[in-house]
């Protein structure tokens, strides 16, 4: 067996949002961090590139300057198309716990920026290196990782942030939970005059012809303006949707986009680059999130929000939670019982933060996954301003923990009273 090439206090596998965020917090607390990444930055990542105020709050905590002067493109909220020929405008709420703006940034650029931030904080980024399996000691504890090139990295704690492939977690026997929702999303970039729009756009109903007089397609759609001449346009659906697993997602995207006004530019001739698709692992779909020296965060832990398909914020936040628990464990002396309890508190903390909310999201997704139910909801629910505001806050998981209005109370109470996912 090859000997270790390098060792550290913590190994973080994957330098996406979860891994880089964890590395920033760990290195910032003085730990020696090895951040192992399969690709070489900048690299493409199939995503909608949309960041809600939840994600913006995490970026601030990572020490990133997200002001427009620093090159970030702010958006004001959501423009929702549903059930009527003109849209609803839903500005991001003004809250104490979150900023009132979102961002859009290509993941190729965004992820490179986060990885740079981790390096600045002191993490050792190694790329390209493909991790294939954990290294176990005699007691079955994870004490490092094995790479495709045949080398090993050793550390007393390992954090799997390798995205929806969850290769390390699977190799360590962490199973996927089949009772959790799973989504698929597909996206492409189009040169468009709407690229400077200040609103994220979302379609709750997708038609393949004139609305109300053609076929209602499964799923929801988006257009996120990048401000660089292009929009990121895509659609997603969950396994509770009619046709999930049987439809051709690229064809679905084209059929829907062909119904949008030609002057928007969402046509094949204006497409820049390939159409990409990937899975959305939702609602804690892998377990256990900690055992025997290995923690899971981000998509590797199945932390995409079942309400809206948002995963970047939950990746950033879970990376931070994992880092904080590892820092506490280390201060107690890794390997002792007290340190182990700090690591075991990680899944408990995630469950407390999002358990009820994700369970609620799974139920919501199941109900709304049927196009007819969605139609009823958009026709009779959304026109009511109070319902609209509540749905907006609930879907984006934006409420103040110390409630300041009735929407905070309802969102917090629903999340707290729903049994954890
Ligand atoms: C089409 C689509 C649209 C989406 N739109 C949005 C959106 O607009 N907003 C939003 O918030 N979320 C969106 N999501 C979800 C979001 O992309 C993910 O939830 C998010 O990227 C998860 O971050 P992560 O760090 O956990 O994983 P990833 O971003 O997948 O990063 C994992 C990293 O690990 C590396 N890696 C993988 N395997 C290995 C290995 N074996 N060894 C070493 N390194 C490895 C990868 O190269 C990658 O850099 C979308 C997803 C899809 C598919």
mmCIF file of N, CA, C and O in Angstrom, residues 218-303:
data_model
loop_
_atom_site.group_PDB
_atom_site.id
_atom_site.type_symbol
_atom_site.label_atom_id
_atom_site.label_comp_id
_atom_site.label_asym_id
_atom_site.label_seq_id
_atom_site.Cartn_x
_atom_site.Cartn_y
_atom_site.Cartn_z
ATOM 1 N N UNK A 218 -44.322 19.291 -17.363
ATOM 2 C CA UNK A 218 -43.962 19.183 -15.948
ATOM 3 C C UNK A 218 -42.803 20.122 -15.622
ATOM 4 O O UNK A 218 -41.996 20.443 -16.488
ATOM 5 N N UNK A 219 -42.724 20.554 -14.360
ATOM 6 C CA UNK A 219 -41.560 21.312 -13.906
ATOM 7 C C UNK A 219 -41.784 22.814 -13.863
ATOM 8 O O UNK A 219 -42.879 23.319 -14.114
ATOM 9 N N UNK A 220 -40.712 23.530 -13.511
ATOM 10 C CA UNK A 220 -40.719 24.984 -13.419
ATOM 11 C C UNK A 220 -39.511 25.502 -14.200
ATOM 12 O O UNK A 220 -38.527 24.784 -14.400
ATOM 13 N N UNK A 221 -39.587 26.748 -14.653
ATOM 14 C CA UNK A 221 -38.488 27.272 -15.477
ATOM 15 C C UNK A 221 -37.914 28.547 -14.900
ATOM 16 O O UNK A 221 -38.501 29.156 -14.002
ATOM 17 N N UNK A 222 -36.730 28.932 -15.379
ATOM 18 C CA UNK A 222 -36.125 30.198 -14.922
ATOM 19 C C UNK A 222 -35.335 30.870 -16.037
ATOM 20 O O UNK A 222 -34.918 30.223 -16.996
ATOM 21 N N UNK A 223 -35.131 32.166 -15.870
ATOM 22 C CA UNK A 223 -34.156 32.909 -16.665
ATOM 23 C C UNK A 223 -33.445 33.853 -15.696
ATOM 24 O O UNK A 223 -34.091 34.708 -15.079
ATOM 25 N N UNK A 224 -32.141 33.646 -15.540
ATOM 26 C CA UNK A 224 -31.361 34.479 -14.627
ATOM 27 C C UNK A 224 -30.393 35.325 -15.453
ATOM 28 O O UNK A 224 -29.471 34.808 -16.098
ATOM 29 N N UNK A 225 -30.602 36.658 -15.464
ATOM 30 C CA UNK A 225 -29.778 37.541 -16.298
ATOM 31 C C UNK A 225 -28.385 37.731 -15.715
ATOM 32 O O UNK A 225 -28.238 38.036 -14.527
ATOM 33 N N UNK A 226 -27.371 37.543 -16.550
ATOM 34 C CA UNK A 226 -25.990 37.576 -16.057
ATOM 35 C C UNK A 226 -25.327 38.939 -16.182
ATOM 36 O O UNK A 226 -24.256 39.170 -15.629
ATOM 37 N N UNK A 227 -25.947 39.821 -16.968
ATOM 38 C CA UNK A 227 -25.362 41.154 -17.121
ATOM 39 C C UNK A 227 -24.176 41.189 -18.065
ATOM 40 O O UNK A 227 -23.544 42.231 -18.220
ATOM 41 N N UNK A 228 -23.852 40.054 -18.702
ATOM 42 C CA UNK A 228 -22.717 40.034 -19.642
ATOM 43 C C UNK A 228 -23.190 39.715 -21.053
ATOM 44 O O UNK A 228 -22.440 39.162 -21.854
ATOM 45 N N UNK A 229 -24.473 40.037 -21.328
ATOM 46 C CA UNK A 229 -25.021 39.767 -22.659
ATOM 47 C C UNK A 229 -25.797 38.458 -22.717
ATOM 48 O O UNK A 229 -26.464 38.181 -23.700
ATOM 49 N N UNK A 230 -25.697 37.645 -21.649
ATOM 50 C CA UNK A 230 -26.363 36.332 -21.663
ATOM 51 C C UNK A 230 -27.315 36.158 -20.480
ATOM 52 O O UNK A 230 -27.155 36.783 -19.437
ATOM 53 N N UNK A 231 -28.294 35.256 -20.683
ATOM 54 C CA UNK A 231 -29.136 34.785 -19.580
ATOM 55 C C UNK A 231 -28.887 33.301 -19.395
ATOM 56 O O UNK A 231 -28.691 32.567 -20.374
ATOM 57 N N UNK A 232 -28.900 32.870 -18.140
ATOM 58 C CA UNK A 232 -28.884 31.438 -17.833
ATOM 59 C C UNK A 232 -30.342 31.011 -17.787
ATOM 60 O O UNK A 232 -31.111 31.494 -16.954
ATOM 61 N N UNK A 233 -30.747 30.126 -18.712
ATOM 62 C CA UNK A 233 -32.149 29.732 -18.811
ATOM 63 C C UNK A 233 -32.250 28.227 -18.617
ATOM 64 O O UNK A 233 -31.451 27.467 -19.187
ATOM 65 N N UNK A 234 -33.203 27.799 -17.809
ATOM 66 C CA UNK A 234 -33.297 26.363 -17.575
ATOM 67 C C UNK A 234 -34.621 25.957 -16.977
ATOM 68 O O UNK A 234 -35.503 26.793 -16.738
ATOM 69 N N UNK A 235 -34.741 24.674 -16.722
ATOM 70 C CA UNK A 235 -35.932 24.161 -16.053
ATOM 71 C C UNK A 235 -35.559 22.976 -15.178
ATOM 72 O O UNK A 235 -34.546 22.301 -15.402
ATOM 73 N N UNK A 236 -36.393 22.765 -14.177
ATOM 74 C CA UNK A 236 -36.137 21.652 -13.258
ATOM 75 C C UNK A 236 -37.428 20.938 -12.936
ATOM 76 O O UNK A 236 -38.511 21.525 -13.029
ATOM 77 N N UNK A 237 -37.318 19.663 -12.584
ATOM 78 C CA UNK A 237 -38.489 18.938 -12.099
ATOM 79 C C UNK A 237 -38.057 17.896 -11.078
ATOM 80 O O UNK A 237 -36.882 17.495 -11.052
ATOM 81 N N UNK A 238 -38.982 17.530 -10.227
ATOM 82 C CA UNK A 238 -38.644 16.548 -9.188
ATOM 83 C C UNK A 238 -39.307 15.212 -9.490
ATOM 84 O O UNK A 238 -40.175 15.122 -10.366
ATOM 85 N N UNK A 239 -38.902 14.213 -8.724
ATOM 86 C CA UNK A 239 -39.406 12.869 -9.004
ATOM 87 C C UNK A 239 -40.890 12.709 -8.684
ATOM 88 O O UNK A 239 -41.471 11.660 -8.938
ATOM 89 N N UNK A 240 -41.518 13.756 -8.122
ATOM 90 C CA UNK A 240 -42.969 13.674 -7.924
ATOM 91 C C UNK A 240 -43.712 14.201 -9.161
ATOM 92 O O UNK A 240 -44.933 14.133 -9.229
ATOM 93 N N UNK A 241 -42.942 14.741 -10.143
ATOM 94 C CA UNK A 241 -43.582 15.281 -11.349
ATOM 95 C C UNK A 241 -43.945 14.171 -12.318
ATOM 96 O O UNK A 241 -43.237 13.168 -12.418
ATOM 97 N N UNK A 242 -45.028 14.416 -13.045
ATOM 98 C CA UNK A 242 -45.431 13.486 -14.092
ATOM 99 C C UNK A 242 -44.284 13.414 -15.114
ATOM 100 O O UNK A 242 -43.762 14.438 -15.521
ATOM 101 N N UNK A 243 -43.888 12.232 -15.489
ATOM 102 C CA UNK A 243 -42.891 12.090 -16.557
ATOM 103 C C UNK A 243 -41.459 12.075 -16.075
ATOM 104 O O UNK A 243 -40.539 11.901 -16.876
ATOM 105 N N UNK A 244 -41.220 12.252 -14.765
ATOM 106 C CA UNK A 244 -39.838 12.286 -14.269
ATOM 107 C C UNK A 244 -39.109 10.991 -14.648
ATOM 108 O O UNK A 244 -39.629 9.906 -14.491
ATOM 109 N N UNK A 245 -37.899 11.129 -15.165
ATOM 110 C CA UNK A 245 -37.103 9.958 -15.521
ATOM 111 C C UNK A 245 -37.416 9.431 -16.909
ATOM 112 O O UNK A 245 -36.681 8.621 -17.450
ATOM 113 N N UNK A 246 -38.549 9.883 -17.496
ATOM 114 C CA UNK A 246 -38.917 9.371 -18.822
ATOM 115 C C UNK A 246 -38.792 10.451 -19.885
ATOM 116 O O UNK A 246 -38.793 10.148 -21.061
ATOM 117 N N UNK A 247 -38.750 11.717 -19.450
ATOM 118 C CA UNK A 247 -38.745 12.797 -20.460
ATOM 119 C C UNK A 247 -37.323 13.121 -20.913
ATOM 120 O O UNK A 247 -36.355 12.893 -20.201
ATOM 121 N N UNK A 248 -37.236 13.670 -22.131
ATOM 122 C CA UNK A 248 -35.966 14.164 -22.658
ATOM 123 C C UNK A 248 -35.884 15.636 -22.230
ATOM 124 O O UNK A 248 -36.593 16.492 -22.764
ATOM 125 N N UNK A 249 -35.023 15.911 -21.225
ATOM 126 C CA UNK A 249 -35.013 17.249 -20.615
ATOM 127 C C UNK A 249 -34.588 18.335 -21.592
ATOM 128 O O UNK A 249 -35.087 19.454 -21.553
ATOM 129 N N UNK A 250 -33.654 17.992 -22.467
ATOM 130 C CA UNK A 250 -33.194 18.992 -23.440
ATOM 131 C C UNK A 250 -34.322 19.350 -24.400
ATOM 132 O O UNK A 250 -34.520 20.515 -24.744
ATOM 133 N N UNK A 251 -35.079 18.325 -24.806
ATOM 134 C CA UNK A 251 -36.212 18.551 -25.709
ATOM 135 C C UNK A 251 -37.280 19.381 -24.994
ATOM 136 O O UNK A 251 -37.873 20.296 -25.589
ATOM 137 N N UNK A 252 -37.502 19.076 -23.718
ATOM 138 C CA UNK A 252 -38.474 19.819 -22.910
ATOM 139 C C UNK A 252 -38.091 21.303 -22.872
ATOM 140 O O UNK A 252 -38.926 22.184 -23.048
ATOM 141 N N UNK A 253 -36.798 21.556 -22.666
ATOM 142 C CA UNK A 253 -36.309 22.939 -22.603
ATOM 143 C C UNK A 253 -36.581 23.655 -23.928
ATOM 144 O O UNK A 253 -37.111 24.769 -23.950
ATOM 145 N N UNK A 254 -36.245 22.994 -25.025
ATOM 146 C CA UNK A 254 -36.441 23.636 -26.336
ATOM 147 C C UNK A 254 -37.923 23.885 -26.612
ATOM 148 O O UNK A 254 -38.296 24.940 -27.112
ATOM 149 N N UNK A 255 -38.766 22.885 -26.251
ATOM 150 C CA UNK A 255 -40.210 23.053 -26.515
ATOM 151 C C UNK A 255 -40.768 24.237 -25.742
ATOM 152 O O UNK A 255 -41.557 25.017 -26.268
ATOM 153 N N UNK A 256 -40.332 24.375 -24.510
ATOM 154 C CA UNK A 256 -40.811 25.511 -23.707
ATOM 155 C C UNK A 256 -40.268 26.833 -24.270
ATOM 156 O O UNK A 256 -41.012 27.786 -24.485
ATOM 157 N N UNK A 257 -38.960 26.868 -24.545
ATOM 158 C CA UNK A 257 -38.350 28.138 -24.971
ATOM 159 C C UNK A 257 -38.874 28.608 -26.318
ATOM 160 O O UNK A 257 -38.931 29.810 -26.586
ATOM 161 N N UNK A 258 -39.286 27.657 -27.162
ATOM 162 C CA UNK A 258 -39.854 28.048 -28.457
ATOM 163 C C UNK A 258 -41.160 28.821 -28.290
ATOM 164 O O UNK A 258 -41.630 29.462 -29.232
ATOM 165 N N UNK A 259 -41.770 28.749 -27.104
ATOM 166 C CA UNK A 259 -43.025 29.483 -26.872
ATOM 167 C C UNK A 259 -42.761 30.885 -26.315
ATOM 168 O O UNK A 259 -43.681 31.680 -26.192
ATOM 169 N N UNK A 260 -41.508 31.181 -25.946
ATOM 170 C CA UNK A 260 -41.209 32.519 -25.405
ATOM 171 C C UNK A 260 -41.060 33.501 -26.572
ATOM 172 O O UNK A 260 -40.761 33.086 -27.704
ATOM 173 N N UNK A 261 -41.271 34.812 -26.338
ATOM 174 C CA UNK A 261 -41.197 35.779 -27.447
ATOM 175 C C UNK A 261 -39.848 35.704 -28.160
ATOM 176 O O UNK A 261 -38.804 35.689 -27.489
ATOM 177 N N UNK A 262 -39.830 35.669 -29.499
ATOM 178 C CA UNK A 262 -38.578 35.525 -30.249
ATOM 179 C C UNK A 262 -37.575 36.626 -29.916
ATOM 180 O O UNK A 262 -36.369 36.393 -29.890
ATOM 181 N N UNK A 263 -38.085 37.854 -29.606
ATOM 182 C CA UNK A 263 -37.169 38.969 -29.336
ATOM 183 C C UNK A 263 -36.369 38.769 -28.033
ATOM 184 O O UNK A 263 -35.375 39.451 -27.804
ATOM 185 N N UNK A 264 -36.788 37.842 -27.170
ATOM 186 C CA UNK A 264 -36.004 37.552 -25.960
ATOM 187 C C UNK A 264 -34.704 36.814 -26.316
ATOM 188 O O UNK A 264 -33.772 36.779 -25.521
ATOM 189 N N UNK A 265 -34.713 36.127 -27.434
ATOM 190 C CA UNK A 265 -33.482 35.475 -27.886
ATOM 191 C C UNK A 265 -33.265 34.056 -27.387
ATOM 192 O O UNK A 265 -32.194 33.496 -27.595
ATOM 193 N N UNK A 266 -34.257 33.452 -26.737
ATOM 194 C CA UNK A 266 -34.061 32.102 -26.193
ATOM 195 C C UNK A 266 -34.277 31.047 -27.288
ATOM 196 O O UNK A 266 -35.205 30.233 -27.222
ATOM 197 N N UNK A 267 -33.417 31.098 -28.290
ATOM 198 C CA UNK A 267 -33.516 30.188 -29.433
ATOM 199 C C UNK A 267 -32.155 29.552 -29.693
ATOM 200 O O UNK A 267 -31.118 30.095 -29.303
ATOM 201 N N UNK A 268 -32.168 28.423 -30.391
ATOM 202 C CA UNK A 268 -30.934 27.669 -30.631
ATOM 203 C C UNK A 268 -29.819 28.530 -31.235
ATOM 204 O O UNK A 268 -28.653 28.396 -30.874
ATOM 205 N N UNK A 269 -30.208 29.431 -32.152
ATOM 206 C CA UNK A 269 -29.195 30.244 -32.838
ATOM 207 C C UNK A 269 -28.414 31.118 -31.857
ATOM 208 O O UNK A 269 -27.278 31.504 -32.125
ATOM 209 N N UNK A 270 -29.032 31.428 -30.717
ATOM 210 C CA UNK A 270 -28.374 32.321 -29.735
ATOM 211 C C UNK A 270 -27.738 31.557 -28.576
ATOM 212 O O UNK A 270 -27.229 32.176 -27.641
ATOM 213 N N UNK A 271 -27.850 30.227 -28.615
ATOM 214 C CA UNK A 271 -27.307 29.443 -27.486
ATOM 215 C C UNK A 271 -25.795 29.534 -27.477
ATOM 216 O O UNK A 271 -25.142 29.399 -28.504
ATOM 217 N N UNK A 272 -25.228 29.776 -26.287
ATOM 218 C CA UNK A 272 -23.770 29.846 -26.127
ATOM 219 C C UNK A 272 -23.347 28.629 -25.311
ATOM 220 O O UNK A 272 -23.699 28.519 -24.148
ATOM 221 N N UNK A 273 -22.610 27.738 -25.921
ATOM 222 C CA UNK A 273 -22.152 26.558 -25.183
ATOM 223 C C UNK A 273 -23.189 25.462 -25.163
ATOM 224 O O UNK A 273 -24.262 25.572 -25.756
ATOM 225 N N UNK A 274 -22.895 24.426 -24.395
ATOM 226 C CA UNK A 274 -23.735 23.219 -24.421
ATOM 227 C C UNK A 274 -24.940 23.356 -23.485
ATOM 228 O O UNK A 274 -24.960 24.212 -22.596
ATOM 229 N N UNK A 275 -25.921 22.472 -23.703
ATOM 230 C CA UNK A 275 -27.019 22.352 -22.740
ATOM 231 C C UNK A 275 -26.541 21.334 -21.705
ATOM 232 O O UNK A 275 -26.146 20.222 -22.071
ATOM 233 N N UNK A 276 -26.562 21.707 -20.440
ATOM 234 C CA UNK A 276 -26.072 20.796 -19.399
ATOM 235 C C UNK A 276 -27.173 20.431 -18.433
ATOM 236 O O UNK A 276 -28.076 21.229 -18.184
ATOM 237 N N UNK A 277 -27.112 19.234 -17.894
ATOM 238 C CA UNK A 277 -28.106 18.833 -16.892
ATOM 239 C C UNK A 277 -27.425 18.067 -15.764
ATOM 240 O O UNK A 277 -26.335 17.517 -15.951
ATOM 241 N N UNK A 278 -28.058 18.059 -14.612
ATOM 242 C CA UNK A 278 -27.511 17.313 -13.470
ATOM 243 C C UNK A 278 -28.608 17.072 -12.442
ATOM 244 O O UNK A 278 -29.679 17.693 -12.497
ATOM 245 N N UNK A 279 -28.318 16.166 -11.505
ATOM 246 C CA UNK A 279 -29.290 15.812 -10.467
ATOM 247 C C UNK A 279 -29.280 16.834 -9.342
ATOM 248 O O UNK A 279 -28.280 17.514 -9.100
ATOM 249 N N UNK A 280 -30.421 16.946 -8.665
ATOM 250 C CA UNK A 280 -30.553 17.805 -7.483
ATOM 251 C C UNK A 280 -30.922 16.911 -6.292
ATOM 252 O O UNK A 280 -32.094 16.559 -6.123
ATOM 253 N N UNK A 281 -29.944 16.525 -5.478
ATOM 254 C CA UNK A 281 -30.257 15.661 -4.324
ATOM 255 C C UNK A 281 -30.840 16.492 -3.177
ATOM 256 O O UNK A 281 -30.198 17.399 -2.679
ATOM 257 N N UNK A 282 -32.085 16.164 -2.794
ATOM 258 C CA UNK A 282 -32.826 17.075 -1.893
ATOM 259 C C UNK A 282 -33.125 16.487 -0.516
ATOM 260 O O UNK A 282 -33.194 15.265 -0.351
ATOM 261 N N UNK A 283 -33.361 17.401 0.415
ATOM 262 C CA UNK A 283 -33.968 17.054 1.708
ATOM 263 C C UNK A 283 -33.214 16.035 2.538
ATOM 264 O O UNK A 283 -33.843 15.128 3.081
ATOM 265 N N UNK A 284 -31.895 16.135 2.671
ATOM 266 C CA UNK A 284 -31.071 15.179 3.452
ATOM 267 C C UNK A 284 -31.155 13.784 2.840
ATOM 268 O O UNK A 284 -31.611 12.864 3.502
ATOM 269 N N UNK A 285 -30.741 13.624 1.605
ATOM 270 C CA UNK A 285 -30.975 12.320 0.970
ATOM 271 C C UNK A 285 -29.845 11.307 1.165
ATOM 272 O O UNK A 285 -29.829 10.271 0.499
ATOM 273 N N UNK A 286 -28.888 11.623 2.045
ATOM 274 C CA UNK A 286 -27.838 10.633 2.319
ATOM 275 C C UNK A 286 -27.574 10.589 3.817
ATOM 276 O O UNK A 286 -27.692 11.612 4.503
ATOM 277 N N UNK A 287 -27.241 9.440 4.331
ATOM 278 C CA UNK A 287 -26.969 9.342 5.761
ATOM 279 C C UNK A 287 -25.984 8.236 6.061
ATOM 280 O O UNK A 287 -25.854 7.332 5.240
ATOM 281 N N UNK A 288 -25.342 8.253 7.223
ATOM 282 C CA UNK A 288 -25.390 9.334 8.208
ATOM 283 C C UNK A 288 -24.492 10.487 7.780
ATOM 284 O O UNK A 288 -23.502 10.270 7.068
ATOM 285 N N UNK A 289 -24.846 11.690 8.218
ATOM 286 C CA UNK A 289 -24.077 12.879 7.814
ATOM 287 C C UNK A 289 -22.761 12.967 8.587
ATOM 288 O O UNK A 289 -21.875 13.711 8.193
ATOM 289 N N UNK A 290 -22.661 12.222 9.676
ATOM 290 C CA UNK A 290 -21.353 12.058 10.343
ATOM 291 C C UNK A 290 -21.245 10.654 10.916
ATOM 292 O O UNK A 290 -22.171 10.171 11.557
ATOM 293 N N UNK A 291 -20.130 10.039 10.666
ATOM 294 C CA UNK A 291 -19.777 8.783 11.350
ATOM 295 C C UNK A 291 -18.299 8.516 11.128
ATOM 296 O O UNK A 291 -17.776 8.777 10.040
ATOM 297 N N UNK A 292 -17.641 8.001 12.147
ATOM 298 C CA UNK A 292 -16.267 7.487 12.023
ATOM 299 C C UNK A 292 -15.306 8.436 11.307
ATOM 300 O O UNK A 292 -14.563 8.029 10.402
ATOM 301 N N UNK A 293 -15.319 9.711 11.688
ATOM 302 C CA UNK A 293 -14.326 10.648 11.130
ATOM 303 C C UNK A 293 -14.686 11.249 9.791
ATOM 304 O O UNK A 293 -13.911 12.036 9.244
ATOM 305 N N UNK A 294 -15.852 10.916 9.209
ATOM 306 C CA UNK A 294 -16.246 11.452 7.894
ATOM 307 C C UNK A 294 -17.559 12.231 7.988
ATOM 308 O O UNK A 294 -18.592 11.673 8.391
ATOM 309 N N UNK A 295 -17.504 13.519 7.625
ATOM 310 C CA UNK A 295 -18.713 14.357 7.565
ATOM 311 C C UNK A 295 -19.073 14.603 6.103
ATOM 312 O O UNK A 295 -18.190 14.634 5.234
ATOM 313 N N UNK A 296 -20.357 14.790 5.833
ATOM 314 C CA UNK A 296 -20.820 15.109 4.474
ATOM 315 C C UNK A 296 -21.452 16.503 4.484
ATOM 316 O O UNK A 296 -22.185 16.837 5.418
ATOM 317 N N UNK A 297 -21.188 17.280 3.412
ATOM 318 C CA UNK A 297 -21.805 18.612 3.315
ATOM 319 C C UNK A 297 -22.233 18.884 1.877
ATOM 320 O O UNK A 297 -21.763 18.239 0.936
ATOM 321 N N UNK A 298 -23.140 19.864 1.711
ATOM 322 C CA UNK A 298 -23.596 20.263 0.375
ATOM 323 C C UNK A 298 -24.339 19.144 -0.339
ATOM 324 O O UNK A 298 -25.035 18.332 0.287
ATOM 325 N N UNK A 299 -24.195 19.089 -1.661
ATOM 326 C CA UNK A 299 -24.900 18.070 -2.450
ATOM 327 C C UNK A 299 -24.513 16.654 -2.040
ATOM 328 O O UNK A 299 -25.309 15.713 -2.183
ATOM 329 N N UNK A 300 -23.294 16.465 -1.564
ATOM 330 C CA UNK A 300 -22.870 15.124 -1.131
ATOM 331 C C UNK A 300 -23.739 14.634 0.025
ATOM 332 O O UNK A 300 -23.888 13.425 0.246
ATOM 333 N N UNK A 301 -24.334 15.596 0.763
ATOM 334 C CA UNK A 301 -25.221 15.243 1.872
ATOM 335 C C UNK A 301 -26.689 15.319 1.441
ATOM 336 O O UNK A 301 -27.581 15.029 2.228
ATOM 337 N N UNK A 302 -26.936 15.731 0.199
ATOM 338 C CA UNK A 302 -28.315 15.841 -0.312
ATOM 339 C C UNK A 302 -29.049 17.023 0.291
ATOM 340 O O UNK A 302 -30.172 16.884 0.767
ATOM 341 N N UNK A 303 -28.434 18.204 0.244
ATOM 342 C CA UNK A 303 -29.003 19.349 0.965
ATOM 343 C C UNK A 303 -29.666 20.395 0.078
ATOM 344 O O UNK A 303 -29.803 21.548 0.476
#
